[in-house]
Amino acid sequence: MISIQQNLSELEKSHKLRTMALECYVAAIANMAHYAVDLDAAITAPHRLHLSNLGAELAEASPEALTESRSTLRGLLRDYRDRASKYLCGLRNQLSSTAQALREMVDGLAQCDTDHHGKTGAALVRLREIAGSPEGVPVRAPMEAAVSAVEQSLEQMRRQHRFTIAQMQTEIRLLHNRIDSLEAAASTDEASQMSNRRFLAEYLRATFAEGACFLILKMRGLAEARVRFGVGIADEVLATFGRRLRNTVPKEGVIGRWGEQDFLAIVPAAAKPSDGAIIKQFAGHLSMPYACMIEGKVVRVPMVVTAECMAFPPGTPADQIHSRVTEAFQS
């Protein structure tokens, strides 16, 4: 009898845990929909609608439907990421074109200002010479007054012209700053503040094999830390890992996040750690426990990082480098 009661109690606890986990899952999907970055109504509105519908369907879903929902959720997030990236690239190109058009217009205005000022100045000098000559005595006074009035008007026009050009140059600088920020946002992983996979893929396709080597870094333990301690602690560990990695690789190297727990460092060939012991020491430094503050207590979160160095002979096609690096992360 006692055994049956205990089993019933355990079943009740399991049911409560499952219900709580389902509620958290549905709430997480609702939060994804609510906090999706507003880019364009045609992009964000359908994304939010799909997420909201998915959350509503999962509220009373079967275990099989919950399992299938993982791939559905990944597909929705991947589609939104691709659409957002395309939108940002288009906006960046549009801003770049606008900035270039403004710059050309400013250059044209400056050139016209110089040409017209020179011609007008020469004409006024000629008028003053005529007014000062014996032939100009009858009209000297009104001519000098007219020349002075024209010079004053020209000076006011020049000041207004310079002010307009200065305003346009300010707008161009602001546009370029906006372009830079969009480029940074499009090429940076938000959680780790490293270059994202999209940027790394473009960089790999433009890399010369003889000029660089590639460090394949795989972190294990981040997903477990997120489940055990929460997203905030996982992000803190990720930020600390990023600082350690930046301090470990040469300054001229490029580092980025390839996947959830996969990272890539591209360093100059002259600085590559060819010795296996150096690579092991490199991975050991990144695998040191990560200290985090949880409810006023310091908790050391264990991480395991493995490192592999890849180098390619001169003349290796960039597409082949990209394919080999991708295979290395998948293995």
Short mmCIF file of C-alpha atoms in Angstrom, two decimals:
data_model
loop_
_atom_site.label_atom_id
_atom_site.label_comp_id
_atom_site.label_asym_id
_atom_site.label_seq_id
_atom_site.Cartn_x
_atom_site.Cartn_y
_atom_site.Cartn_z
CA MET A 1 0.00 0.00 0.00
CA ILE A 2 2.84 2.33 0.87
CA SER A 3 4.54 1.49 -2.43
CA ILE A 4 1.39 2.36 -4.41
CA GLN A 5 1.08 5.67 -2.56
CA GLN A 6 4.71 6.53 -3.29
CA ASN A 7 4.28 5.67 -6.95
CA LEU A 8 1.20 7.85 -7.16
CA SER A 9 3.12 10.69 -5.52
CA GLU A 10 6.00 10.30 -7.97
CA LEU A 11 3.58 10.23 -10.89
CA GLU A 12 1.96 13.40 -9.62
CA LYS A 13 5.34 15.10 -9.31
CA SER A 14 6.29 13.99 -12.81
CA HIS A 15 3.00 15.34 -14.15
CA LYS A 16 3.57 18.69 -12.44
CA LEU A 17 7.11 18.89 -13.80
CA ARG A 18 5.89 18.08 -17.30
CA THR A 19 3.13 20.66 -17.04
CA MET A 20 5.59 23.26 -15.77
CA ALA A 21 8.09 22.46 -18.53
CA LEU A 22 5.34 22.74 -21.15
CA GLU A 23 4.20 26.09 -19.73
CA CYS A 24 7.79 27.37 -19.81
CA TYR A 25 8.19 26.15 -23.39
CA VAL A 26 4.99 27.85 -24.53
CA ALA A 27 5.92 31.02 -22.59
CA ALA A 28 9.35 31.04 -24.24
CA ILE A 29 7.75 30.87 -27.70
CA ALA A 30 5.37 33.70 -26.73
CA ASN A 31 8.34 35.77 -25.55
CA MET A 32 10.15 35.12 -28.84
CA ALA A 33 7.13 36.48 -30.66
CA HIS A 34 6.77 39.48 -28.35
CA TYR A 35 10.43 40.51 -28.35
CA ALA A 36 11.11 39.92 -32.05
CA VAL A 37 12.90 42.98 -33.41
CA ASP A 38 10.57 45.16 -35.50
CA LEU A 39 12.21 45.38 -38.90
CA ASP A 40 9.41 45.52 -41.44
CA ALA A 41 5.70 44.71 -41.15
CA ALA A 42 5.96 42.20 -43.98
CA ILE A 43 8.72 40.33 -42.12
CA THR A 44 8.02 40.69 -38.41
CA ALA A 45 4.21 40.41 -38.39
CA PRO A 46 4.04 36.95 -40.08
CA HIS A 47 6.90 35.71 -37.88
CA ARG A 48 5.05 36.74 -34.72
CA LEU A 49 1.83 35.21 -36.02
CA HIS A 50 3.51 31.88 -36.79
CA LEU A 51 5.14 31.77 -33.34
CA SER A 52 1.87 32.67 -31.62
CA ASN A 53 0.02 29.94 -33.53
CA LEU A 54 2.73 27.43 -32.68
CA GLY A 55 2.49 28.31 -28.98
CA ALA A 56 -1.29 27.97 -29.05
CA GLU A 57 -1.08 24.55 -30.73
CA LEU A 58 1.46 23.26 -28.22
CA ALA A 59 -0.62 24.20 -25.18
CA GLU A 60 -2.63 20.97 -25.61
CA ALA A 61 -0.22 19.03 -27.80
CA SER A 62 0.78 15.39 -27.51
CA PRO A 63 4.37 14.33 -26.71
CA GLU A 64 4.90 13.47 -30.39
CA ALA A 65 3.75 16.92 -31.45
CA LEU A 66 6.08 18.51 -28.89
CA THR A 67 9.01 16.57 -30.33
CA GLU A 68 8.13 17.65 -33.87
CA SER A 69 7.76 21.26 -32.75
CA ARG A 70 11.49 21.57 -32.16
CA SER A 71 12.27 21.37 -35.86
CA THR A 72 9.33 23.68 -36.61
CA LEU A 73 10.62 26.27 -34.16
CA ARG A 74 14.14 26.05 -35.55
CA GLY A 75 12.77 26.51 -39.04
CA LEU A 76 10.78 29.60 -38.04
CA LEU A 77 13.78 31.16 -36.32
CA ARG A 78 16.10 30.31 -39.20
CA ASP A 79 13.66 31.78 -41.73
CA TYR A 80 13.31 34.99 -39.71
CA ARG A 81 17.07 35.26 -39.35
CA ASP A 82 17.56 34.90 -43.11
CA ARG A 83 14.80 37.41 -43.89
CA ALA A 84 16.18 39.88 -41.34
CA SER A 85 19.69 39.50 -42.71
CA LYS A 86 18.45 40.12 -46.27
CA TYR A 87 16.46 43.15 -45.12
CA LEU A 88 19.44 44.63 -43.26
CA CYS A 89 21.71 44.06 -46.26
CA GLY A 90 19.21 45.84 -48.51
CA LEU A 91 18.90 48.71 -46.07
CA ARG A 92 22.66 48.94 -45.79
CA ASN A 93 23.03 49.08 -49.59
CA GLN A 94 20.30 51.71 -49.79
CA LEU A 95 22.02 53.86 -47.18
CA SER A 96 25.34 53.41 -48.92
CA SER A 97 23.84 54.54 -52.24
CA THR A 98 22.20 57.54 -50.59
CA ALA A 99 25.44 58.54 -48.92
CA GLN A 100 27.31 58.25 -52.21
CA ALA A 101 24.69 60.35 -54.00
CA LEU A 102 24.88 63.03 -51.32
CA ARG A 103 28.65 63.08 -51.50
CA GLU A 104 28.60 63.50 -55.27
CA MET A 105 26.04 66.30 -54.94
CA VAL A 106 28.16 68.07 -52.31
CA ASP A 107 31.26 67.75 -54.49
CA GLY A 108 29.31 69.20 -57.42
CA LEU A 109 28.04 72.10 -55.32
CA ALA A 110 31.53 72.84 -54.08
CA GLN A 111 32.92 72.77 -57.63
CA CYS A 112 30.14 75.04 -58.93
CA ASP A 113 30.69 77.40 -56.03
CA THR A 114 34.39 77.71 -56.89
CA ASP A 115 33.79 78.24 -60.63
CA HIS A 116 30.98 80.79 -60.27
CA HIS A 117 32.78 82.67 -57.53
CA GLY A 118 35.88 83.06 -59.68
CA LYS A 119 33.95 84.25 -62.72
CA THR A 120 31.76 86.66 -60.72
CA GLY A 121 34.75 88.03 -58.83
CA ALA A 122 36.60 88.72 -62.10
CA ALA A 123 33.54 90.50 -63.52
CA LEU A 124 33.23 92.73 -60.43
CA VAL A 125 36.91 93.63 -60.58
CA ARG A 126 36.41 94.64 -64.22
CA LEU A 127 33.41 96.81 -63.29
CA ARG A 128 35.43 98.58 -60.58
CA GLU A 129 38.18 99.26 -63.09
CA ILE A 130 35.65 100.75 -65.49
CA ALA A 131 34.12 102.88 -62.72
CA GLY A 132 37.58 104.20 -61.82
CA SER A 133 38.49 105.08 -65.40
CA PRO A 134 37.89 108.56 -66.90
CA GLU A 135 35.18 107.12 -69.12
CA GLY A 136 33.24 105.95 -66.09
CA VAL A 137 33.08 109.25 -64.21
CA PRO A 138 29.40 109.92 -65.05
CA VAL A 139 28.28 106.55 -63.60
CA ARG A 140 31.02 106.00 -61.03
CA ALA A 141 28.93 106.46 -57.88
CA PRO A 142 25.95 104.25 -58.84
CA MET A 143 28.25 101.64 -60.38
CA GLU A 144 30.41 101.37 -57.23
CA ALA A 145 27.28 101.15 -55.10
CA ALA A 146 25.90 98.40 -57.32
CA VAL A 147 29.21 96.51 -57.25
CA SER A 148 29.33 96.74 -53.44
CA ALA A 149 25.73 95.50 -53.20
CA VAL A 150 26.51 92.57 -55.50
CA GLU A 151 29.62 91.68 -53.45
CA GLN A 152 27.61 91.71 -50.22
CA SER A 153 24.92 89.53 -51.77
CA LEU A 154 27.54 87.12 -53.08
CA GLU A 155 29.17 86.87 -49.67
CA GLN A 156 25.81 86.10 -48.04
CA MET A 157 25.13 83.47 -50.70
CA ARG A 158 28.54 81.91 -50.11
CA ARG A 159 27.91 81.73 -46.36
CA GLN A 160 24.53 80.11 -46.93
CA HIS A 161 26.11 77.76 -49.46
CA ARG A 162 28.85 76.72 -47.01
CA PHE A 163 26.26 76.18 -44.31
CA THR A 164 24.21 73.94 -46.63
CA ILE A 165 27.29 71.94 -47.60
CA ALA A 166 28.26 71.57 -43.93
CA GLN A 167 24.76 70.26 -43.17
CA MET A 168 24.99 67.74 -46.02
CA GLN A 169 28.43 66.59 -44.89
CA THR A 170 27.01 66.03 -41.40
CA GLU A 171 24.18 63.98 -42.89
CA ILE A 172 26.70 61.94 -44.87
CA ARG A 173 28.73 61.23 -41.74
CA LEU A 174 25.56 60.14 -39.92
CA LEU A 175 24.62 57.89 -42.82
CA HIS A 176 28.08 56.30 -42.84
CA ASN A 177 27.85 55.75 -39.07
CA ARG A 178 24.49 54.12 -39.59
CA ILE A 179 25.92 51.93 -42.34
CA ASP A 180 28.80 50.90 -40.06
CA SER A 181 26.40 50.03 -37.25
CA LEU A 182 24.22 47.96 -39.61
CA GLU A 183 27.28 46.13 -40.90
CA ALA A 184 28.39 45.44 -37.34
CA ALA A 185 24.92 44.22 -36.37
CA ALA A 186 24.69 41.98 -39.42
CA SER A 187 28.11 40.41 -38.82
CA THR A 188 28.06 40.03 -35.01
CA ASP A 189 26.61 37.28 -32.87
CA GLU A 190 24.53 39.07 -30.23
CA ALA A 191 25.23 36.71 -27.32
CA SER A 192 29.00 36.37 -27.69
CA GLN A 193 29.70 39.71 -29.41
CA MET A 194 31.90 37.82 -31.87
CA SER A 195 31.60 37.62 -35.62
CA ASN A 196 28.70 35.38 -36.61
CA ARG A 197 28.71 32.44 -39.00
CA ARG A 198 27.49 34.51 -41.94
CA PHE A 199 30.48 36.85 -41.65
CA LEU A 200 32.89 33.93 -41.16
CA ALA A 201 31.56 32.18 -44.26
CA GLU A 202 32.10 35.32 -46.35
CA TYR A 203 35.55 35.76 -44.84
CA LEU A 204 36.53 32.16 -45.59
CA ARG A 205 35.53 32.52 -49.24
CA ALA A 206 37.91 35.48 -49.53
CA THR A 207 40.82 33.96 -47.58
CA PHE A 208 44.10 32.91 -49.17
CA ALA A 209 45.16 29.49 -47.90
CA GLU A 210 48.85 30.37 -47.70
CA GLY A 211 48.15 33.39 -45.49
CA ALA A 212 46.24 31.86 -42.60
CA CYS A 213 45.53 28.82 -40.48
CA PHE A 214 42.26 27.84 -38.87
CA LEU A 215 41.63 26.85 -35.26
CA ILE A 216 38.53 24.69 -34.82
CA LEU A 217 37.27 25.20 -31.26
CA LYS A 218 34.49 23.08 -29.78
CA MET A 219 33.06 23.99 -26.37
CA ARG A 220 31.14 21.39 -24.40
CA GLY A 221 29.11 22.26 -21.33
CA LEU A 222 27.44 25.49 -22.42
CA ALA A 223 24.08 23.87 -23.16
CA GLU A 224 24.16 22.06 -19.82
CA ALA A 225 24.99 25.32 -18.01
CA ARG A 226 22.02 27.01 -19.70
CA VAL A 227 19.67 24.26 -18.54
CA ARG A 228 21.11 24.09 -15.02
CA PHE A 229 21.76 27.75 -14.21
CA GLY A 230 19.69 29.69 -16.74
CA VAL A 231 20.27 31.82 -19.82
CA GLY A 232 21.93 34.68 -17.89
CA ILE A 233 24.72 32.48 -16.51
CA ALA A 234 25.25 30.82 -19.90
CA ASP A 235 25.60 34.23 -21.55
CA GLU A 236 28.05 35.31 -18.84
CA VAL A 237 30.16 32.18 -19.45
CA LEU A 238 30.03 32.87 -23.18
CA ALA A 239 31.18 36.47 -22.68
CA THR A 240 34.07 35.33 -20.47
CA PHE A 241 35.04 32.70 -23.02
CA GLY A 242 35.06 35.38 -25.73
CA ARG A 243 37.42 37.57 -23.69
CA ARG A 244 39.77 34.65 -23.02
CA LEU A 245 39.78 33.72 -26.69
CA ARG A 246 40.54 37.29 -27.79
CA ASN A 247 43.41 37.47 -25.32
CA THR A 248 44.79 34.12 -26.52
CA VAL A 249 44.86 34.53 -30.29
CA PRO A 250 47.00 37.20 -32.01
CA LYS A 251 45.45 40.65 -32.30
CA GLU A 252 45.34 40.44 -36.07
CA GLY A 253 43.36 37.19 -35.91
CA VAL A 254 39.65 36.88 -36.65
CA ILE A 255 37.40 34.99 -34.23
CA GLY A 256 33.75 34.10 -34.52
CA ARG A 257 30.93 31.85 -33.39
CA TRP A 258 30.22 29.12 -35.91
CA GLY A 259 27.49 27.31 -33.99
CA GLU A 260 25.90 27.02 -30.56
CA GLN A 261 29.12 25.66 -29.01
CA ASP A 262 31.50 25.89 -31.98
CA PHE A 263 33.98 28.69 -32.60
CA LEU A 264 36.50 29.50 -35.31
CA ALA A 265 39.72 31.48 -35.03
CA ILE A 266 41.57 32.50 -38.19
CA VAL A 267 45.15 33.51 -37.43
CA PRO A 268 48.13 34.41 -39.62
CA ALA A 269 50.11 31.41 -40.80
CA ALA A 270 53.25 32.76 -39.10
CA ALA A 271 51.49 32.70 -35.72
CA LYS A 272 49.87 29.27 -35.98
CA PRO A 273 50.40 26.91 -33.02
CA SER A 274 51.88 24.01 -34.98
CA ASP A 275 53.04 22.08 -31.93
CA GLY A 276 50.46 19.66 -30.53
CA ALA A 277 51.46 20.54 -26.97
CA ILE A 278 50.79 24.22 -27.64
CA ILE A 279 47.36 23.43 -29.04
CA LYS A 280 46.60 21.28 -25.98
CA GLN A 281 47.74 24.12 -23.69
CA PHE A 282 45.62 26.53 -25.70
CA ALA A 283 42.52 24.35 -25.21
CA GLY A 284 43.33 23.83 -21.54
CA HIS A 285 43.45 27.58 -20.93
CA LEU A 286 40.01 27.99 -22.47
CA SER A 287 38.70 24.98 -20.51
CA MET A 288 39.47 26.45 -17.09
CA PRO A 289 36.35 26.73 -14.86
CA TYR A 290 34.32 29.89 -15.38
CA ALA A 291 33.44 31.72 -12.16
CA CYS A 292 29.92 33.20 -12.05
CA MET A 293 27.91 34.89 -9.31
CA ILE A 294 24.64 33.10 -8.50
CA GLU A 295 22.50 34.49 -5.65
CA GLY A 296 25.50 36.09 -4.03
CA LYS A 297 27.67 32.97 -4.27
CA VAL A 298 30.54 32.27 -6.63
CA VAL A 299 29.89 29.16 -8.70
CA ARG A 300 32.51 27.69 -11.00
CA VAL A 301 30.93 26.41 -14.18
CA PRO A 302 33.01 23.65 -15.83
CA MET A 303 33.64 23.82 -19.56
CA VAL A 304 35.62 21.56 -21.88
CA VAL A 305 37.14 23.06 -25.02
CA THR A 306 38.90 21.06 -27.70
CA ALA A 307 41.11 22.69 -30.34
CA GLU A 308 42.23 21.54 -33.76
CA CYS A 309 44.56 23.41 -36.11
CA MET A 310 43.91 23.22 -39.86
CA ALA A 311 46.26 24.51 -42.56
CA PHE A 312 46.01 24.27 -46.33
CA PRO A 313 48.66 24.24 -49.06
CA PRO A 314 49.06 27.35 -51.22
CA GLY A 315 46.56 27.55 -54.04
CA THR A 316 43.74 25.76 -52.21
CA PRO A 317 40.41 27.15 -53.51
CA ALA A 318 38.43 29.23 -51.02
CA ASP A 319 35.31 27.06 -51.50
CA GLN A 320 37.33 23.99 -50.55
CA ILE A 321 38.57 25.73 -47.40
CA HIS A 322 34.98 26.56 -46.46
CA SER A 323 33.86 22.97 -47.07
CA ARG A 324 36.71 21.48 -45.01
CA VAL A 325 36.06 23.84 -42.11
CA THR A 326 32.34 22.99 -42.21
CA GLU A 327 33.15 19.26 -42.19
CA ALA A 328 35.50 19.75 -39.24
CA PHE A 329 32.69 21.24 -37.14
CA GLN A 330 30.27 18.50 -38.15
CA SER A 331 32.62 15.67 -37.23
#
